[in-house]
mmCIF file of C-alpha atoms and ligand atoms in Angstrom:
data_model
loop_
_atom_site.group_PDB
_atom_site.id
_atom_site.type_symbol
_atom_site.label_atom_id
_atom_site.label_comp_id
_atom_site.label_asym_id
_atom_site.label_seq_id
_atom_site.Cartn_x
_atom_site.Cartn_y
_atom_site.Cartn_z
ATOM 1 C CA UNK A 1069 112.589 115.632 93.906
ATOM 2 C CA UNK A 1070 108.693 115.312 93.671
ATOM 3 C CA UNK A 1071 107.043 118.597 94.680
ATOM 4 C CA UNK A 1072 104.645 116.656 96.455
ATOM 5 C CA UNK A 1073 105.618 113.246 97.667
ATOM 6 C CA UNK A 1074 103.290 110.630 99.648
ATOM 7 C CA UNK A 1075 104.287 107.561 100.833
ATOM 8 C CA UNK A 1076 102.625 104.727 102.157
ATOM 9 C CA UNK A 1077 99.906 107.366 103.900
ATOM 10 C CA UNK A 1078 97.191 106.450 106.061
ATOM 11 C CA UNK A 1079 94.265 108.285 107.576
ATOM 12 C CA UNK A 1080 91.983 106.843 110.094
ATOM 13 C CA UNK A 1081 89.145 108.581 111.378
ATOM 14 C CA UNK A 1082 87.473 107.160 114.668
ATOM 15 C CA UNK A 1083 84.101 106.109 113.926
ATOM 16 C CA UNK A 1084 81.220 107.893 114.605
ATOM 17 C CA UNK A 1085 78.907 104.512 114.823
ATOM 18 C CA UNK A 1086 81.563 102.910 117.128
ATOM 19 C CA UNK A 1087 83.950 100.053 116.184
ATOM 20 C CA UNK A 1088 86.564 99.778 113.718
ATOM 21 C CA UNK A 1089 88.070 103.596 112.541
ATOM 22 C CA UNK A 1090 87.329 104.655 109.367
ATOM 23 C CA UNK A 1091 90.309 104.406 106.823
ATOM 24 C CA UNK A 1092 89.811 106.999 104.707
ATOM 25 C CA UNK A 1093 93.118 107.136 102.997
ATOM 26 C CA UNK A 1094 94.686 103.382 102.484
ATOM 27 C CA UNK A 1095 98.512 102.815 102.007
ATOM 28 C CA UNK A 1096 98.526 105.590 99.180
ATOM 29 C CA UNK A 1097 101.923 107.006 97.795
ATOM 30 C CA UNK A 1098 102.068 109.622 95.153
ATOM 31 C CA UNK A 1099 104.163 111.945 93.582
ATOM 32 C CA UNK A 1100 103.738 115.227 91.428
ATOM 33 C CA UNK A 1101 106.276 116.886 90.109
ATOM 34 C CA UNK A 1102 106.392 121.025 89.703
ATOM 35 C CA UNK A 1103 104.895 121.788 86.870
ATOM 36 C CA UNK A 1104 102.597 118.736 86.576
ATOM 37 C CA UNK A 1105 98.551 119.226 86.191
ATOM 38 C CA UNK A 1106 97.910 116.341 88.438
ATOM 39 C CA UNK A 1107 94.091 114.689 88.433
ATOM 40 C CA UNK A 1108 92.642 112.935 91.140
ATOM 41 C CA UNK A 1109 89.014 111.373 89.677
ATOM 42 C CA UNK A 1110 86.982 109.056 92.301
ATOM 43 C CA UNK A 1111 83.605 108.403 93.376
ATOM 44 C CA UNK A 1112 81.816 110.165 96.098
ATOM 45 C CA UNK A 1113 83.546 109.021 99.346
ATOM 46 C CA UNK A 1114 86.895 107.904 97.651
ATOM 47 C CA UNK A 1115 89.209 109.843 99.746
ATOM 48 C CA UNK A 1116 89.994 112.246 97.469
ATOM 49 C CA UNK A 1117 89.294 115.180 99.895
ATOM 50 C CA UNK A 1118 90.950 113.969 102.943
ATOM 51 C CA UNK A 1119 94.151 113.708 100.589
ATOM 52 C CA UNK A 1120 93.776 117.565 99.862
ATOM 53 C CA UNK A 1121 93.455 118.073 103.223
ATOM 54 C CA UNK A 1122 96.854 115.447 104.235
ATOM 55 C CA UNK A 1123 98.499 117.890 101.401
ATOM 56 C CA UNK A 1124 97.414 120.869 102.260
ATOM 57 C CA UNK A 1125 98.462 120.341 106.195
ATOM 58 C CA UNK A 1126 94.835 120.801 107.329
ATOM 59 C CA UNK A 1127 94.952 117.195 109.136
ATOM 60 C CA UNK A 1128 97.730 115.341 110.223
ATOM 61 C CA UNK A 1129 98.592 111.750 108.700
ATOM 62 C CA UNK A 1130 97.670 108.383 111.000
ATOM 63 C CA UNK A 1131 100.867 106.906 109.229
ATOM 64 C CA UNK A 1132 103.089 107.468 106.451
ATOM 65 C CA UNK A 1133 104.958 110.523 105.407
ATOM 66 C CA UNK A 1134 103.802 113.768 103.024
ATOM 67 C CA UNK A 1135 106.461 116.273 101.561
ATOM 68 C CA UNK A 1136 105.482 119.130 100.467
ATOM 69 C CA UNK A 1137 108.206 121.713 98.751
ATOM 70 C CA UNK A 1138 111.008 119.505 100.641
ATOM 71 C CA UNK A 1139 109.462 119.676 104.089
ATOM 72 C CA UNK A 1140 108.403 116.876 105.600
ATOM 73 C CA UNK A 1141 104.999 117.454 107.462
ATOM 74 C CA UNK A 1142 104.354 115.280 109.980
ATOM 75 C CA UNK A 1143 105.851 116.469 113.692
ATOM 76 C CA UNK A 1144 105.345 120.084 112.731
ATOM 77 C CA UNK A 1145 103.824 122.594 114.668
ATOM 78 C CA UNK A 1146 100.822 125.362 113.545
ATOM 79 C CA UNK A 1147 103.751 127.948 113.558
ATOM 80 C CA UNK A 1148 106.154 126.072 111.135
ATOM 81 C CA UNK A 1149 102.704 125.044 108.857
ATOM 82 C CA UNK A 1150 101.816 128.805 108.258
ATOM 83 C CA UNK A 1151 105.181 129.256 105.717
ATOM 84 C CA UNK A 1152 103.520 125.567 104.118
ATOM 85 C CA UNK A 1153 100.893 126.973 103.756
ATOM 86 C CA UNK A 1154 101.340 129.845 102.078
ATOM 87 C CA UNK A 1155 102.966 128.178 99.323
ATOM 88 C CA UNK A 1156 99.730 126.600 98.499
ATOM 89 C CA UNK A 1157 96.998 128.106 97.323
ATOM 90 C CA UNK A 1158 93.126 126.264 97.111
ATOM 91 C CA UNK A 1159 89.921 126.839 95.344
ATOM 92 C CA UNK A 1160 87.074 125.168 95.946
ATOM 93 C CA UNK A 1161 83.176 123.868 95.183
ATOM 94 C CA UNK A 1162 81.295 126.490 96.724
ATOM 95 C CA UNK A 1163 83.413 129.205 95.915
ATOM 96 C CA UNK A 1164 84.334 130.537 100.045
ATOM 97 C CA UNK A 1165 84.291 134.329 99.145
ATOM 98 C CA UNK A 1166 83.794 136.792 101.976
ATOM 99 C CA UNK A 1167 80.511 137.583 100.848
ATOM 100 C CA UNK A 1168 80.987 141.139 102.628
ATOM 101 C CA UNK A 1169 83.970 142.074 100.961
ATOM 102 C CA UNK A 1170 84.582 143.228 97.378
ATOM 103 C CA UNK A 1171 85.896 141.510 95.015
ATOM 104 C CA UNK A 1172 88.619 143.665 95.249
ATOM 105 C CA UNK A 1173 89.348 142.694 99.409
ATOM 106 C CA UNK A 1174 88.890 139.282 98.725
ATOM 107 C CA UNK A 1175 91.566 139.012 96.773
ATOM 108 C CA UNK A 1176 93.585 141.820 98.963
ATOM 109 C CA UNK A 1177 92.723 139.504 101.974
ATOM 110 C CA UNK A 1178 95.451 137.132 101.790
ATOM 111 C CA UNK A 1179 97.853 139.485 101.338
ATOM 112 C CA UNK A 1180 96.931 141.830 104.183
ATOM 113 C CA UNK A 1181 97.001 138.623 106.483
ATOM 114 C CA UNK A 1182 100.335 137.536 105.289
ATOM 115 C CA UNK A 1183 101.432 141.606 106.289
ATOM 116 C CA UNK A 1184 102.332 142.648 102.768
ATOM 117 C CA UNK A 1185 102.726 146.621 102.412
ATOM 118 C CA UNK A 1186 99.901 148.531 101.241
ATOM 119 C CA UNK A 1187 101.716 149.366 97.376
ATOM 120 C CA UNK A 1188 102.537 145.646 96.919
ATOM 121 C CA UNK A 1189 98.659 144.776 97.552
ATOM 122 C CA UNK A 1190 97.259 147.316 95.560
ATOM 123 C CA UNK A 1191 99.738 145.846 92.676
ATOM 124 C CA UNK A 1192 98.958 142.583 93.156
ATOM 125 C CA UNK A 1193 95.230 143.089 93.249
ATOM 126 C CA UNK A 1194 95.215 144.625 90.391
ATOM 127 C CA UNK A 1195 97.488 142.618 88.330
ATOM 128 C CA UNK A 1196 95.726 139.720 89.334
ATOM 129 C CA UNK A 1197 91.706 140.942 88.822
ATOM 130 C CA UNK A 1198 93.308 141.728 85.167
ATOM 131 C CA UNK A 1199 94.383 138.489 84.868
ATOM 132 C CA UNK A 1200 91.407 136.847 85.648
ATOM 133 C CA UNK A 1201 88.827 139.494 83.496
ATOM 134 C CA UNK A 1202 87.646 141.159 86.125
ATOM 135 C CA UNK A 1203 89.064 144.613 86.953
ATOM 136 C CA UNK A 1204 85.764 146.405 86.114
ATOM 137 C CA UNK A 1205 83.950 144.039 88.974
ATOM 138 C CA UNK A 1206 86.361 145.458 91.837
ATOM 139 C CA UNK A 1207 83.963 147.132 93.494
ATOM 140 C CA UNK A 1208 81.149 144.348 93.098
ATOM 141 C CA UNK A 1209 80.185 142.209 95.740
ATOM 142 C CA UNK A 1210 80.393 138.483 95.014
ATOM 143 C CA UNK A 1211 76.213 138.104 95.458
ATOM 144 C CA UNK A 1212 76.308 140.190 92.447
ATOM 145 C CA UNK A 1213 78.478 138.062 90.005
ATOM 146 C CA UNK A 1214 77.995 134.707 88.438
ATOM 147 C CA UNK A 1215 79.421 131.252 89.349
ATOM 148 C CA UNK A 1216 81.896 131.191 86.529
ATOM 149 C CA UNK A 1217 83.303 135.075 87.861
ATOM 150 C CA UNK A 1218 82.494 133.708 91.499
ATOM 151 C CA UNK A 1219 85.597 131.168 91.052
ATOM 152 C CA UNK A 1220 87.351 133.342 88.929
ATOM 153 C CA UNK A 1221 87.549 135.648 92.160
ATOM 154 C CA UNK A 1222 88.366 132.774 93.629
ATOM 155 C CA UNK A 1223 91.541 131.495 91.418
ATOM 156 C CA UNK A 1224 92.908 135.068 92.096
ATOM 157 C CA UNK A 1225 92.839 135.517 95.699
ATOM 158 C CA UNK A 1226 94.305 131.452 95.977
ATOM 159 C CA UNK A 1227 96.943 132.924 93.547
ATOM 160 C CA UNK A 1228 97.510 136.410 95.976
ATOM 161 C CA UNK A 1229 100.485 134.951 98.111
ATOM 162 C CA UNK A 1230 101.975 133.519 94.639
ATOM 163 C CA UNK A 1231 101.978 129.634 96.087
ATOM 164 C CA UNK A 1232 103.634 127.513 93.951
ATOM 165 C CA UNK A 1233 100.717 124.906 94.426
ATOM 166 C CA UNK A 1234 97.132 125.067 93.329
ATOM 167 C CA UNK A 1235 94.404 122.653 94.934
ATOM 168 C CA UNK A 1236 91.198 122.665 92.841
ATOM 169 C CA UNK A 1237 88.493 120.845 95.234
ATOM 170 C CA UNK A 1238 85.780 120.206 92.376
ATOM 171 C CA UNK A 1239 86.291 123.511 91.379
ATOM 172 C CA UNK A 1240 84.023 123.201 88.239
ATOM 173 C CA UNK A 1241 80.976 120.854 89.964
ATOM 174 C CA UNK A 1242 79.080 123.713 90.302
ATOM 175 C CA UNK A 1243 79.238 125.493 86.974
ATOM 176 C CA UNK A 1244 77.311 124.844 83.664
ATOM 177 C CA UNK A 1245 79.158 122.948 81.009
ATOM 178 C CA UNK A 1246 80.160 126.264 78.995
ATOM 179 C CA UNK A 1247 81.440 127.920 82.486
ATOM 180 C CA UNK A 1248 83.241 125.014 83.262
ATOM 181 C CA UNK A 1249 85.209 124.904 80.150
ATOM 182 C CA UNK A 1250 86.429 128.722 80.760
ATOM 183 C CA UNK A 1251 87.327 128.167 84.328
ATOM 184 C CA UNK A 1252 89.090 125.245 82.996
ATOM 185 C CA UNK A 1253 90.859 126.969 80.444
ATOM 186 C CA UNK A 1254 91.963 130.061 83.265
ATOM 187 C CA UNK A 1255 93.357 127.269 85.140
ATOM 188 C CA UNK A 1256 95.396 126.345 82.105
ATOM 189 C CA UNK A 1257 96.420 129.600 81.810
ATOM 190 C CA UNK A 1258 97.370 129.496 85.453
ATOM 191 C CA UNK A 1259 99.590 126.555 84.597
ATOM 192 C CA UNK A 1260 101.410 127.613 81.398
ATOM 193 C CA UNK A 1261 101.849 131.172 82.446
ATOM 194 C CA UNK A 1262 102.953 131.283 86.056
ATOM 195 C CA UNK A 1263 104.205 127.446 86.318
ATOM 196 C CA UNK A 1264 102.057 126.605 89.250
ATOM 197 C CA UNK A 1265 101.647 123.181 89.989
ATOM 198 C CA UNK A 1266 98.254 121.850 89.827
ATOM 199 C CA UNK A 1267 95.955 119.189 91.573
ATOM 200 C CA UNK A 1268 92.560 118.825 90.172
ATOM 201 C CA UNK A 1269 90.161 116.669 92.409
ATOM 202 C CA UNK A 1270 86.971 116.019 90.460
ATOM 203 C CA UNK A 1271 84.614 113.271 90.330
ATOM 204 C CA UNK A 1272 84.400 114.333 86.610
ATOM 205 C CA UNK A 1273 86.163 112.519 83.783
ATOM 206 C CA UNK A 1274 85.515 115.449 81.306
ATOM 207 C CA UNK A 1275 87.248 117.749 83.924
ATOM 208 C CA UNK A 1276 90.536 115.333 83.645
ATOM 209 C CA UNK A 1277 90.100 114.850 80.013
ATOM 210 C CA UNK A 1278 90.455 118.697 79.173
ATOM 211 C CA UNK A 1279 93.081 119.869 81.803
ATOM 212 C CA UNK A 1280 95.048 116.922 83.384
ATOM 213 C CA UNK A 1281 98.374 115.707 82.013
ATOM 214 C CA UNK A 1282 98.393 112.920 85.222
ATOM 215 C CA UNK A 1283 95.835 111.016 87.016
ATOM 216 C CA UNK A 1284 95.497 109.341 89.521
ATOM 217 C CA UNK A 1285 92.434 107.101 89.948
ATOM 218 C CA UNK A 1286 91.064 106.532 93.520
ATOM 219 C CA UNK A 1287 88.618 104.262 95.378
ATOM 220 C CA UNK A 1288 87.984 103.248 98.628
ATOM 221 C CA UNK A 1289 90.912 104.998 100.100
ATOM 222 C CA UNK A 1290 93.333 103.731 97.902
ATOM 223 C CA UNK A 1291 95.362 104.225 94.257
ATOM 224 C CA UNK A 1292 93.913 101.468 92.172
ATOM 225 C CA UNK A 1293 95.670 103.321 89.056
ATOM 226 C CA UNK A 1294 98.018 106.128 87.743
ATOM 227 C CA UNK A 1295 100.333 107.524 85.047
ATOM 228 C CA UNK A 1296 99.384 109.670 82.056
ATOM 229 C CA UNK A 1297 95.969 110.402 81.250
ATOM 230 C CA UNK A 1298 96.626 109.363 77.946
ATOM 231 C CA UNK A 1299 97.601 105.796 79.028
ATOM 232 C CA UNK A 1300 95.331 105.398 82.104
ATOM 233 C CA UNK A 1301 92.102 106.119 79.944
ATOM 234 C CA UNK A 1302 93.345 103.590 76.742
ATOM 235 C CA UNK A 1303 92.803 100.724 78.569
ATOM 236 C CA UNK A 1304 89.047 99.028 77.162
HETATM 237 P P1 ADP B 274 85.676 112.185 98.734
HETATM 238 O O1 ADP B 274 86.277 113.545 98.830
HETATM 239 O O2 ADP B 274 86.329 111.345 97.691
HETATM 240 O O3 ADP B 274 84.191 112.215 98.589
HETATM 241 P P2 ADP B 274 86.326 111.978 101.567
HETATM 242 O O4 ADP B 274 87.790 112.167 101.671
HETATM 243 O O5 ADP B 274 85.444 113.122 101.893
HETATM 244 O O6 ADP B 274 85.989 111.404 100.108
HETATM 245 O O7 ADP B 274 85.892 110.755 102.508
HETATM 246 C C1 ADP B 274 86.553 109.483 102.479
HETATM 247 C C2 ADP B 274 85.948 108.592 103.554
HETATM 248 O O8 ADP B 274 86.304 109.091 104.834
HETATM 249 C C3 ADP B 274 84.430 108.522 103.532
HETATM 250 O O9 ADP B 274 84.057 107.208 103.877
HETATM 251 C C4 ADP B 274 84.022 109.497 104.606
HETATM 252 O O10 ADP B 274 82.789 109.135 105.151
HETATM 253 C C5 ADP B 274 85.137 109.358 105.601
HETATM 254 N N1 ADP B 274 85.398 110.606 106.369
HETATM 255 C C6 ADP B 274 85.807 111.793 105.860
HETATM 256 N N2 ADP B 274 85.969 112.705 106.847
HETATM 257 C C7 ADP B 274 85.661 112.057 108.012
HETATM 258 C C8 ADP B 274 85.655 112.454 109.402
HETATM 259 N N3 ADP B 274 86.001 113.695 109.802
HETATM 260 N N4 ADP B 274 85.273 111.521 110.314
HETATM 261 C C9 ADP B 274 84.921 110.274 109.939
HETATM 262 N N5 ADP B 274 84.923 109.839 108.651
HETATM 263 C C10 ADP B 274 85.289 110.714 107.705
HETATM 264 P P1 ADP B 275 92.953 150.666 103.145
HETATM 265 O O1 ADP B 275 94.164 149.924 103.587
HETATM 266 O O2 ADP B 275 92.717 151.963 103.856
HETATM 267 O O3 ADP B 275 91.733 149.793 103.088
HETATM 268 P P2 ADP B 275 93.372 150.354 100.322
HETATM 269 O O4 ADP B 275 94.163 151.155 99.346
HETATM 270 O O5 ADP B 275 93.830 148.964 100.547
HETATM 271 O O6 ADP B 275 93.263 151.160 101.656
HETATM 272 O O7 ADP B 275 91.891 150.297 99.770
HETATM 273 C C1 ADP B 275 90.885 151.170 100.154
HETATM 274 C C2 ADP B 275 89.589 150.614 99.587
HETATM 275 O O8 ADP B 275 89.488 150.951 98.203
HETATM 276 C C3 ADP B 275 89.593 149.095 99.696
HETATM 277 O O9 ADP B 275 88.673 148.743 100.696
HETATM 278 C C4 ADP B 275 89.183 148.593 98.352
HETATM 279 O O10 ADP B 275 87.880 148.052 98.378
HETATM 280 C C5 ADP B 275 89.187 149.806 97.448
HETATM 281 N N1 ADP B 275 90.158 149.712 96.375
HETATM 282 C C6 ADP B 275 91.478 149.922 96.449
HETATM 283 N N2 ADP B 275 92.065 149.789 95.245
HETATM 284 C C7 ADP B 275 91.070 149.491 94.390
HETATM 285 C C8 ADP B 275 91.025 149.230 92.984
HETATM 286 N N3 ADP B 275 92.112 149.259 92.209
HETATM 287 N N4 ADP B 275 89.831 148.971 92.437
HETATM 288 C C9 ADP B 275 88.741 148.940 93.200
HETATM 289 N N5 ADP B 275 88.713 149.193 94.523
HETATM 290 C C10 ADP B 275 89.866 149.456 95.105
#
């Protein structure tokens, strides 16, 4: 079974001019399977963040169904979300450090609000600032590093509660070309090594080109095309 499954979703947001709701996400079913680096490319406006958010349990659907590890999501409360959640990790545009902790607590701080013992953060922390090239900026604050190590702090605290799904929100958009293609390469690295599953919004063809095995293409709410990269980017 499909790690994540959608089918026949719909999101409607009321309309903040009046009249007819807004349909941000239009009769879309998808699935990615564990292990897959799964692309999502669309213009500005496409949908493609609502669907993180329909994934990630941040909104509820209007219709339609989303699995996510085996649970179905709609009908459940913020109690039986939390465990959901956990399982999936996110990184996004701006980065969203605490810009008043360490690098160090920022990874810690998923871990200390999921209650794990004080030897199993300072592990983990460490393990994962290695991981990323960072150990020697523990103690930095994240004004003082630069965007590529901003979402490299970033990639390790989403990875801190070891979720077996990773949401990149146009994780590169804000980095130079150079940056992007290390970030991009971590993420890799993120994929190969620890098997984590991987869903790379971008409105960035480049960005599918060097990391996604799958893609989905979207626009105006809706799938207009899928499969392999390969195949989906052949046609003239
Ligand atoms: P993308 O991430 O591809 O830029 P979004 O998912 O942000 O697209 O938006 C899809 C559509 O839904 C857009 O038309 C947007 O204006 C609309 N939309 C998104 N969030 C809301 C909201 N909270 N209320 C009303 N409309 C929204
Ligand atoms: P406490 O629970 O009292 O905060 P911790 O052992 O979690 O104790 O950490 C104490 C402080 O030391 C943290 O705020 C953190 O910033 C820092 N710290 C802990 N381990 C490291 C480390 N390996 N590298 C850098 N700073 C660390």
């Amino acid at each position: 079974m499909a790690l994540v499954s959608l089918r026949n979703v719909t999101k409607a947001y009321p309309n903040p001019n009046g009249g007819d709701p807004v349909l941000a996400i239009n009769d879309v079913s998808l699935d990615i399977e564990a292990g897959d680096v799964y692309g999502i490319i669309g213009y500005s406006g496409a949908g493609k963040s609502t669907l993180v958010r329909l994934i990630n349990a941040l909104e509820p659907v209007t219709d339609g169904s989303v699995v996510v590890n085996g649970q179905e999501l709609a009908g459940l409360g913020e109690k039986q979300l939390r465990p959901v959640r956990l399982g999936i990790g996110m990184i996004f545009q701006q980065f969203n450090l605490f810009n008043a902790k360490t690098v160090w607590n920022n990874v810690a701080y998923p871990l200390r609000v999921a209650g794990a013992s004080k030897e199993k953060i300072q592990a983990r922390v460490d393990e994962l600032l290695e991981f990323v090239g960072l150990a020697d900026k523990a103690k930095n604050f994240p004004e003082q590093l630069s965007g590529g190590q901003k979402q490299r702090v970033g990639i390790a605290r989403a990875l801190a509660t070891a979720p077996s799904i990773l949401l990149c929100d146009e994780a590169t958009s804000a980095l130079d070309p150079e940056t992007t293609q290390e970030v991009l390469a971590l993420l890799k690295r993120v994929n190969s090594e620890f098997g984590v599953t991987m869903v790379v919004i971008t409105h960035e063809m480049e960005v599918i080109q060097s990391i996604a095995t799958k893609v989905a293409v979207m626009d105006q709410g809706r799938i207009v095309e899928s499969g392999d990269v390969f195949e989906v980017f052949s046609n003239p």
